[in-house]
PDB file of C-alpha atoms in Angstrom:
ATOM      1  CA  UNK A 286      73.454 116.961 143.566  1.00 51.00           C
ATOM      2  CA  UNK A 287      74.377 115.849 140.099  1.00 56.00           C
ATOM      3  CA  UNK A 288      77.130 117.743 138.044  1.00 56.00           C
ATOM      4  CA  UNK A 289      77.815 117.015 134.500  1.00 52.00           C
ATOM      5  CA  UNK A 290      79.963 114.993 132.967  1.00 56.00           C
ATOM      6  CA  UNK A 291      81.748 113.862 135.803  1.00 61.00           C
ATOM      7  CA  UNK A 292      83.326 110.999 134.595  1.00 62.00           C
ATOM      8  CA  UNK A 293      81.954 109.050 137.503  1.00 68.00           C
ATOM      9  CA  UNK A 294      81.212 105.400 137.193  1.00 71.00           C
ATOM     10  CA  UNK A 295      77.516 104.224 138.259  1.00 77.00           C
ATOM     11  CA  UNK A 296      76.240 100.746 138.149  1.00 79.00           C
ATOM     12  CA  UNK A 297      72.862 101.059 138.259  1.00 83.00           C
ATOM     13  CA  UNK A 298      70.233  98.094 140.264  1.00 83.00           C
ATOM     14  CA  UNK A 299      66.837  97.556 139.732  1.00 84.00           C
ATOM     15  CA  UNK A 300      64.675  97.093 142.959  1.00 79.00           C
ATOM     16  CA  UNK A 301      64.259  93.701 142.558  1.00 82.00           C
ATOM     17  CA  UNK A 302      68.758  93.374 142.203  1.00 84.00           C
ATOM     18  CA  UNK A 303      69.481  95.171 144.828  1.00 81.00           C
ATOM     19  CA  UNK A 304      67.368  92.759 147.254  1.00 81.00           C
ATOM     20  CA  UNK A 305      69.076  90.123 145.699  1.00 85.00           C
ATOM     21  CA  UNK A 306      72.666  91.509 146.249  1.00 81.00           C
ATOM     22  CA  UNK A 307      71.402  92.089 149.655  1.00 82.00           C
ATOM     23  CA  UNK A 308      70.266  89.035 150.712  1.00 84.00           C
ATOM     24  CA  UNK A 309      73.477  87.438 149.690  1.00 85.00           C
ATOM     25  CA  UNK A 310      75.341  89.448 151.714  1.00 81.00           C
ATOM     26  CA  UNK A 311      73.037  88.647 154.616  1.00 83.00           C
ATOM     27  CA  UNK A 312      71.754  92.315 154.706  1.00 80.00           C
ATOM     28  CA  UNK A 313      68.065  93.536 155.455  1.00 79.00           C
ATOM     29  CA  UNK A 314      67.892  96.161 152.632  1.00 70.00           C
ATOM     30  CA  UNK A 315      64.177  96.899 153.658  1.00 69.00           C
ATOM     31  CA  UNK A 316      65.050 100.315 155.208  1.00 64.00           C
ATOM     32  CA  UNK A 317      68.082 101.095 152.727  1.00 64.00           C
ATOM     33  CA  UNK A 318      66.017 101.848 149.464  1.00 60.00           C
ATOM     34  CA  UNK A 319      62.383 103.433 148.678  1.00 67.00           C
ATOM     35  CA  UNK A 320      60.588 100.416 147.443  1.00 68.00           C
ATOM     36  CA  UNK A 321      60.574 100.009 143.587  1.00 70.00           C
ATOM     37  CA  UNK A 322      62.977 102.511 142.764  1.00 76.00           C
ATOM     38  CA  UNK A 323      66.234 101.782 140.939  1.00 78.00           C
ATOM     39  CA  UNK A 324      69.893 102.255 143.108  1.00 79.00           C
ATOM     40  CA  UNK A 325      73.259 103.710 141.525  1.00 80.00           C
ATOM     41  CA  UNK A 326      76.138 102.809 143.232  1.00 76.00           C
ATOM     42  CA  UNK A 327      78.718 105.608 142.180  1.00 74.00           C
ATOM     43  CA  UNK A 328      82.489 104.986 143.316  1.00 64.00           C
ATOM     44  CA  UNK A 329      84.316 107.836 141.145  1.00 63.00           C
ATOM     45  CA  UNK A 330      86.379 107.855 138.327  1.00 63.00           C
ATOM     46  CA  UNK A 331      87.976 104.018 138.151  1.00 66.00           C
ATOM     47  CA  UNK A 332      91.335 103.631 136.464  1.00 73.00           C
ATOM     48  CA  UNK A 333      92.814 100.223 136.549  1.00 76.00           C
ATOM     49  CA  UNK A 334      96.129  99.236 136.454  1.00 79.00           C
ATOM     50  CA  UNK A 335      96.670  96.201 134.440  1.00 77.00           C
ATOM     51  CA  UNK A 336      98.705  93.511 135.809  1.00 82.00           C
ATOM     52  CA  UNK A 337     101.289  90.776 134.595  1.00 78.00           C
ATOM     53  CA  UNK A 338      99.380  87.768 133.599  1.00 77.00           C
ATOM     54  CA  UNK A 339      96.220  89.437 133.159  1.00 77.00           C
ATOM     55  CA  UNK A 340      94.126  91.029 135.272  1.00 79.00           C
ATOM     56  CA  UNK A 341      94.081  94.163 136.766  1.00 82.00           C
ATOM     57  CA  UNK A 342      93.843  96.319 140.152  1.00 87.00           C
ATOM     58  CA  UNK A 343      91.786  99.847 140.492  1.00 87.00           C
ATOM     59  CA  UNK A 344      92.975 102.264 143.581  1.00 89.00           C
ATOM     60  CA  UNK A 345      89.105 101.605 145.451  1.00 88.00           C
ATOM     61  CA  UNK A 346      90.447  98.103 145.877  1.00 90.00           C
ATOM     62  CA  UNK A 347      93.860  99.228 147.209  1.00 93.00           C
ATOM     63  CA  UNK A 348      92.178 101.015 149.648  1.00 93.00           C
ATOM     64  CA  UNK A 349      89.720  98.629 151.213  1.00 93.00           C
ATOM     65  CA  UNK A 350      92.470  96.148 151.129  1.00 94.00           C
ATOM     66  CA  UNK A 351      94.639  98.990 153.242  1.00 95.00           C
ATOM     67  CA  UNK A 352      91.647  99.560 155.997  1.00 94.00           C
ATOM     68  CA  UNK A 353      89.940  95.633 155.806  1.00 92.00           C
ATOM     69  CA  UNK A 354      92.797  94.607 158.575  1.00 93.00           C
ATOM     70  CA  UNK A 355      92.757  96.705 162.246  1.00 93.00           C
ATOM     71  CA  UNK A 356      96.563  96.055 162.271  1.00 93.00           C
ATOM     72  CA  UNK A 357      97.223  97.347 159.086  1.00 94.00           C
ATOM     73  CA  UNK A 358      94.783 100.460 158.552  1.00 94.00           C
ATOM     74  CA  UNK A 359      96.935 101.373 162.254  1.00 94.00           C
ATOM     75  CA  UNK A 360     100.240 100.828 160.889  1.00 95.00           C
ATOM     76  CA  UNK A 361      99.579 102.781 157.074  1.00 94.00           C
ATOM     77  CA  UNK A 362      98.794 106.311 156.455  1.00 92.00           C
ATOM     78  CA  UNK A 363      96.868 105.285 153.382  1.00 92.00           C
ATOM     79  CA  UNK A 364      99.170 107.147 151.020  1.00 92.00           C
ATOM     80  CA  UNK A 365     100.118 104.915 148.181  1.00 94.00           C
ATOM     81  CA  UNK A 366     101.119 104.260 144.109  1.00 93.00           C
ATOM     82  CA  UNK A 367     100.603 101.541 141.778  1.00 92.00           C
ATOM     83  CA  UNK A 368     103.390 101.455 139.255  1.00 89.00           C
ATOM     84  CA  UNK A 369     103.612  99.888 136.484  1.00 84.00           C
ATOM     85  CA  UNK A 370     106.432  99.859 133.481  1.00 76.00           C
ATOM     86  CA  UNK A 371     104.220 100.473 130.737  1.00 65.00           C
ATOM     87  CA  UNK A 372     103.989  97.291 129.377  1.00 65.00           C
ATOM     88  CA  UNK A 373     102.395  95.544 131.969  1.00 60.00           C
ATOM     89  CA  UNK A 374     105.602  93.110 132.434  1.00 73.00           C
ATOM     90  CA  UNK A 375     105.925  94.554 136.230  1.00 80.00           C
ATOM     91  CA  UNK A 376     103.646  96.216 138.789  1.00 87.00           C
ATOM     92  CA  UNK A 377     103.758  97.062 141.839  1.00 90.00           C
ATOM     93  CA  UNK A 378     102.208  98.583 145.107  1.00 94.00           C
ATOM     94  CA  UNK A 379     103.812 100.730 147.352  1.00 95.00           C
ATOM     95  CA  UNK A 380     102.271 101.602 150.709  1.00 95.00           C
ATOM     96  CA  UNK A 381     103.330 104.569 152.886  1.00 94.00           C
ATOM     97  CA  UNK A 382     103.935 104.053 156.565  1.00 94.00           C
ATOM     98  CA  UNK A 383     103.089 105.808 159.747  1.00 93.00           C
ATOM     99  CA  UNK A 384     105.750 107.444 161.090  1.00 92.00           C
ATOM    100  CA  UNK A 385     107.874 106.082 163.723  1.00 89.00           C
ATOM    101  CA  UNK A 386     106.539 102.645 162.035  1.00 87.00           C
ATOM    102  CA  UNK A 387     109.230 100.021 160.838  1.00 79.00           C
ATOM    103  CA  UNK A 388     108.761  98.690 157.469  1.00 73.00           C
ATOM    104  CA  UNK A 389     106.491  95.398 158.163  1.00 73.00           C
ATOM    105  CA  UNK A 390     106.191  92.521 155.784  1.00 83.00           C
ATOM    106  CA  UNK A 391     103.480  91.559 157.818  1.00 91.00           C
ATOM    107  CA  UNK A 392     101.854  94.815 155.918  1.00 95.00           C
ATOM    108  CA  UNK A 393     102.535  93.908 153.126  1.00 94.00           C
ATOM    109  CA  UNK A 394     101.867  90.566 152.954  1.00 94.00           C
ATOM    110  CA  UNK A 395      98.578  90.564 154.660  1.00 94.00           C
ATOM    111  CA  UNK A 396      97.545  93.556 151.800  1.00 95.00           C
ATOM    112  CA  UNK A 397      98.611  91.388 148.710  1.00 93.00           C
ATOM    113  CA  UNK A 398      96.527  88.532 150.230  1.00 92.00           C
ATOM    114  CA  UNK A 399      93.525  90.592 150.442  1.00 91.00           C
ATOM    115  CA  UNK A 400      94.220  91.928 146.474  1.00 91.00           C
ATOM    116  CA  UNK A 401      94.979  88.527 145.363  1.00 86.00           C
ATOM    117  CA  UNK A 402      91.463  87.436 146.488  1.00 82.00           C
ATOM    118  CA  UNK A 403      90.497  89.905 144.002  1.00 77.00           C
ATOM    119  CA  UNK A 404      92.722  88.137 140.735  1.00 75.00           C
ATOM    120  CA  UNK A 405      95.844  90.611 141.697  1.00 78.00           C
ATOM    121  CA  UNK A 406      97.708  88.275 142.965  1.00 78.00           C
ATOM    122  CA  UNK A 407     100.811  89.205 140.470  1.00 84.00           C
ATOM    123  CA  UNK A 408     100.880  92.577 142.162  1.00 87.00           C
ATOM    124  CA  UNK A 409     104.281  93.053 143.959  1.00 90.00           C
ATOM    125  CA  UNK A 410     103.648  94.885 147.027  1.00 94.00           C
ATOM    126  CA  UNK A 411     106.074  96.818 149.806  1.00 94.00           C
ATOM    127  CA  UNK A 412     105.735  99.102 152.116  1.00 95.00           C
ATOM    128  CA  UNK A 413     108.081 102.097 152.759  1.00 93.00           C
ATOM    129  CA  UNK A 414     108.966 103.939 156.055  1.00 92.00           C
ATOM    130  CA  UNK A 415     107.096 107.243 156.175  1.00 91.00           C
ATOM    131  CA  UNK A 416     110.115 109.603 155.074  1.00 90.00           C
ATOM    132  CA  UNK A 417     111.141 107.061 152.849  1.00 91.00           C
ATOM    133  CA  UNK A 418     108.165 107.128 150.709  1.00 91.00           C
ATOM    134  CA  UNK A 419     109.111 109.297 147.331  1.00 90.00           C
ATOM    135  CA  UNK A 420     105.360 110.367 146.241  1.00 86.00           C
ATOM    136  CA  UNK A 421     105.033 113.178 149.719  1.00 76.00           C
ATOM    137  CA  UNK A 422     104.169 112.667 152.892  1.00 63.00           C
ATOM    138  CA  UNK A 423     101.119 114.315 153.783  1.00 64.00           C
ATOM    139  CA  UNK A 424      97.303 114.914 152.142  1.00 61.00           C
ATOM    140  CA  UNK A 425      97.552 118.068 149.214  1.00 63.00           C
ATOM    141  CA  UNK A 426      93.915 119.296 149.719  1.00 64.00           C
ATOM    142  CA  UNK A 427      94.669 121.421 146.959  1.00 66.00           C
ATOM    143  CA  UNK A 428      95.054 118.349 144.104  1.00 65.00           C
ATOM    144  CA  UNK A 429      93.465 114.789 143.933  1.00 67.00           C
ATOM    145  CA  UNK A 430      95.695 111.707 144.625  1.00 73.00           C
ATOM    146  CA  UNK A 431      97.479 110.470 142.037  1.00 79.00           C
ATOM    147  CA  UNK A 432      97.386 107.239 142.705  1.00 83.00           C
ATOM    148  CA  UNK A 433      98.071 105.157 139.407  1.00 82.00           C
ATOM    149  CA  UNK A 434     101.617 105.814 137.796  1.00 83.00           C
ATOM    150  CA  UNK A 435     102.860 104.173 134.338  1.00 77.00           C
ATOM    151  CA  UNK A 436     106.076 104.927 133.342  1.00 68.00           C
TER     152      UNK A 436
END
């Protein structure tokens, strides 16, 4: 189904790409894709947050940084804000904890090692205990995340 206007981002791959991404990666892409046709990759509406020093970070990479480690995608809920001061002098991530979890640097510091393998290395990031986080505790099906927050 395609709606319009979306404000989706797409990177689109010709055939012959796509294989080449794929072998890379070590990936048989011979049963992914109909032979010859081009592949969009769509992954939603992107905002970055730009970081101190240059660079940035966009909440897609948050999350596969939150769920690329078994012990932390079992210790966060996956609630969480970048925040940033406006002027790109100080960001920062903060994660949202299970309950009953104690705050863990381990969380934290295995999540900015994933990001800074990414250039976001600047990024500040802590985790707070599950009542403790300020942004709500549980999913609102009724409203999308919001996820980025300048001040």
């Amino acid at each position: 189904l395609i709606r319009y206007r979306t404000g989706d981002t797409v990177k689109l791959y010709s055939h012959e790409e796509f294989q080449r991404l794929c072998k890379r990666a070590g990936i048989d892409a011979g049963p992914l894709v109909f032979r010859g046709l081009p592949l969009g990759l769509v992954w939603g509406r992107v905002r970055r947050l730009s970081l101190p020093g240059g660079g940035s970070v966009s909440p897609p990479e948050v999350k596969d940084a939150l769920f690329r480690d078994q012990y932390v995608a079992a210790a966060v809920t996956g609630n969480f804000r970048l925040l940033c001061d406006g002027t790109a002098r100080s960001a920062r991530l903060l994660i949202q904890l299970k309950p009953g979890m104690p705050e863990k640097t381990r969380v934290a510091h295995t999540v900015k090692g994933f990001l800074g393998l990414q250039g976001a290395a600047s990024l500040s990031v802590e985790t707070a205990a599950f009542h403790d986080f300020p942004y709500g505790f549980g999913p609102d099906y009724e409203r999308k995340n919001r996820y980025v927050i300048e001040a």
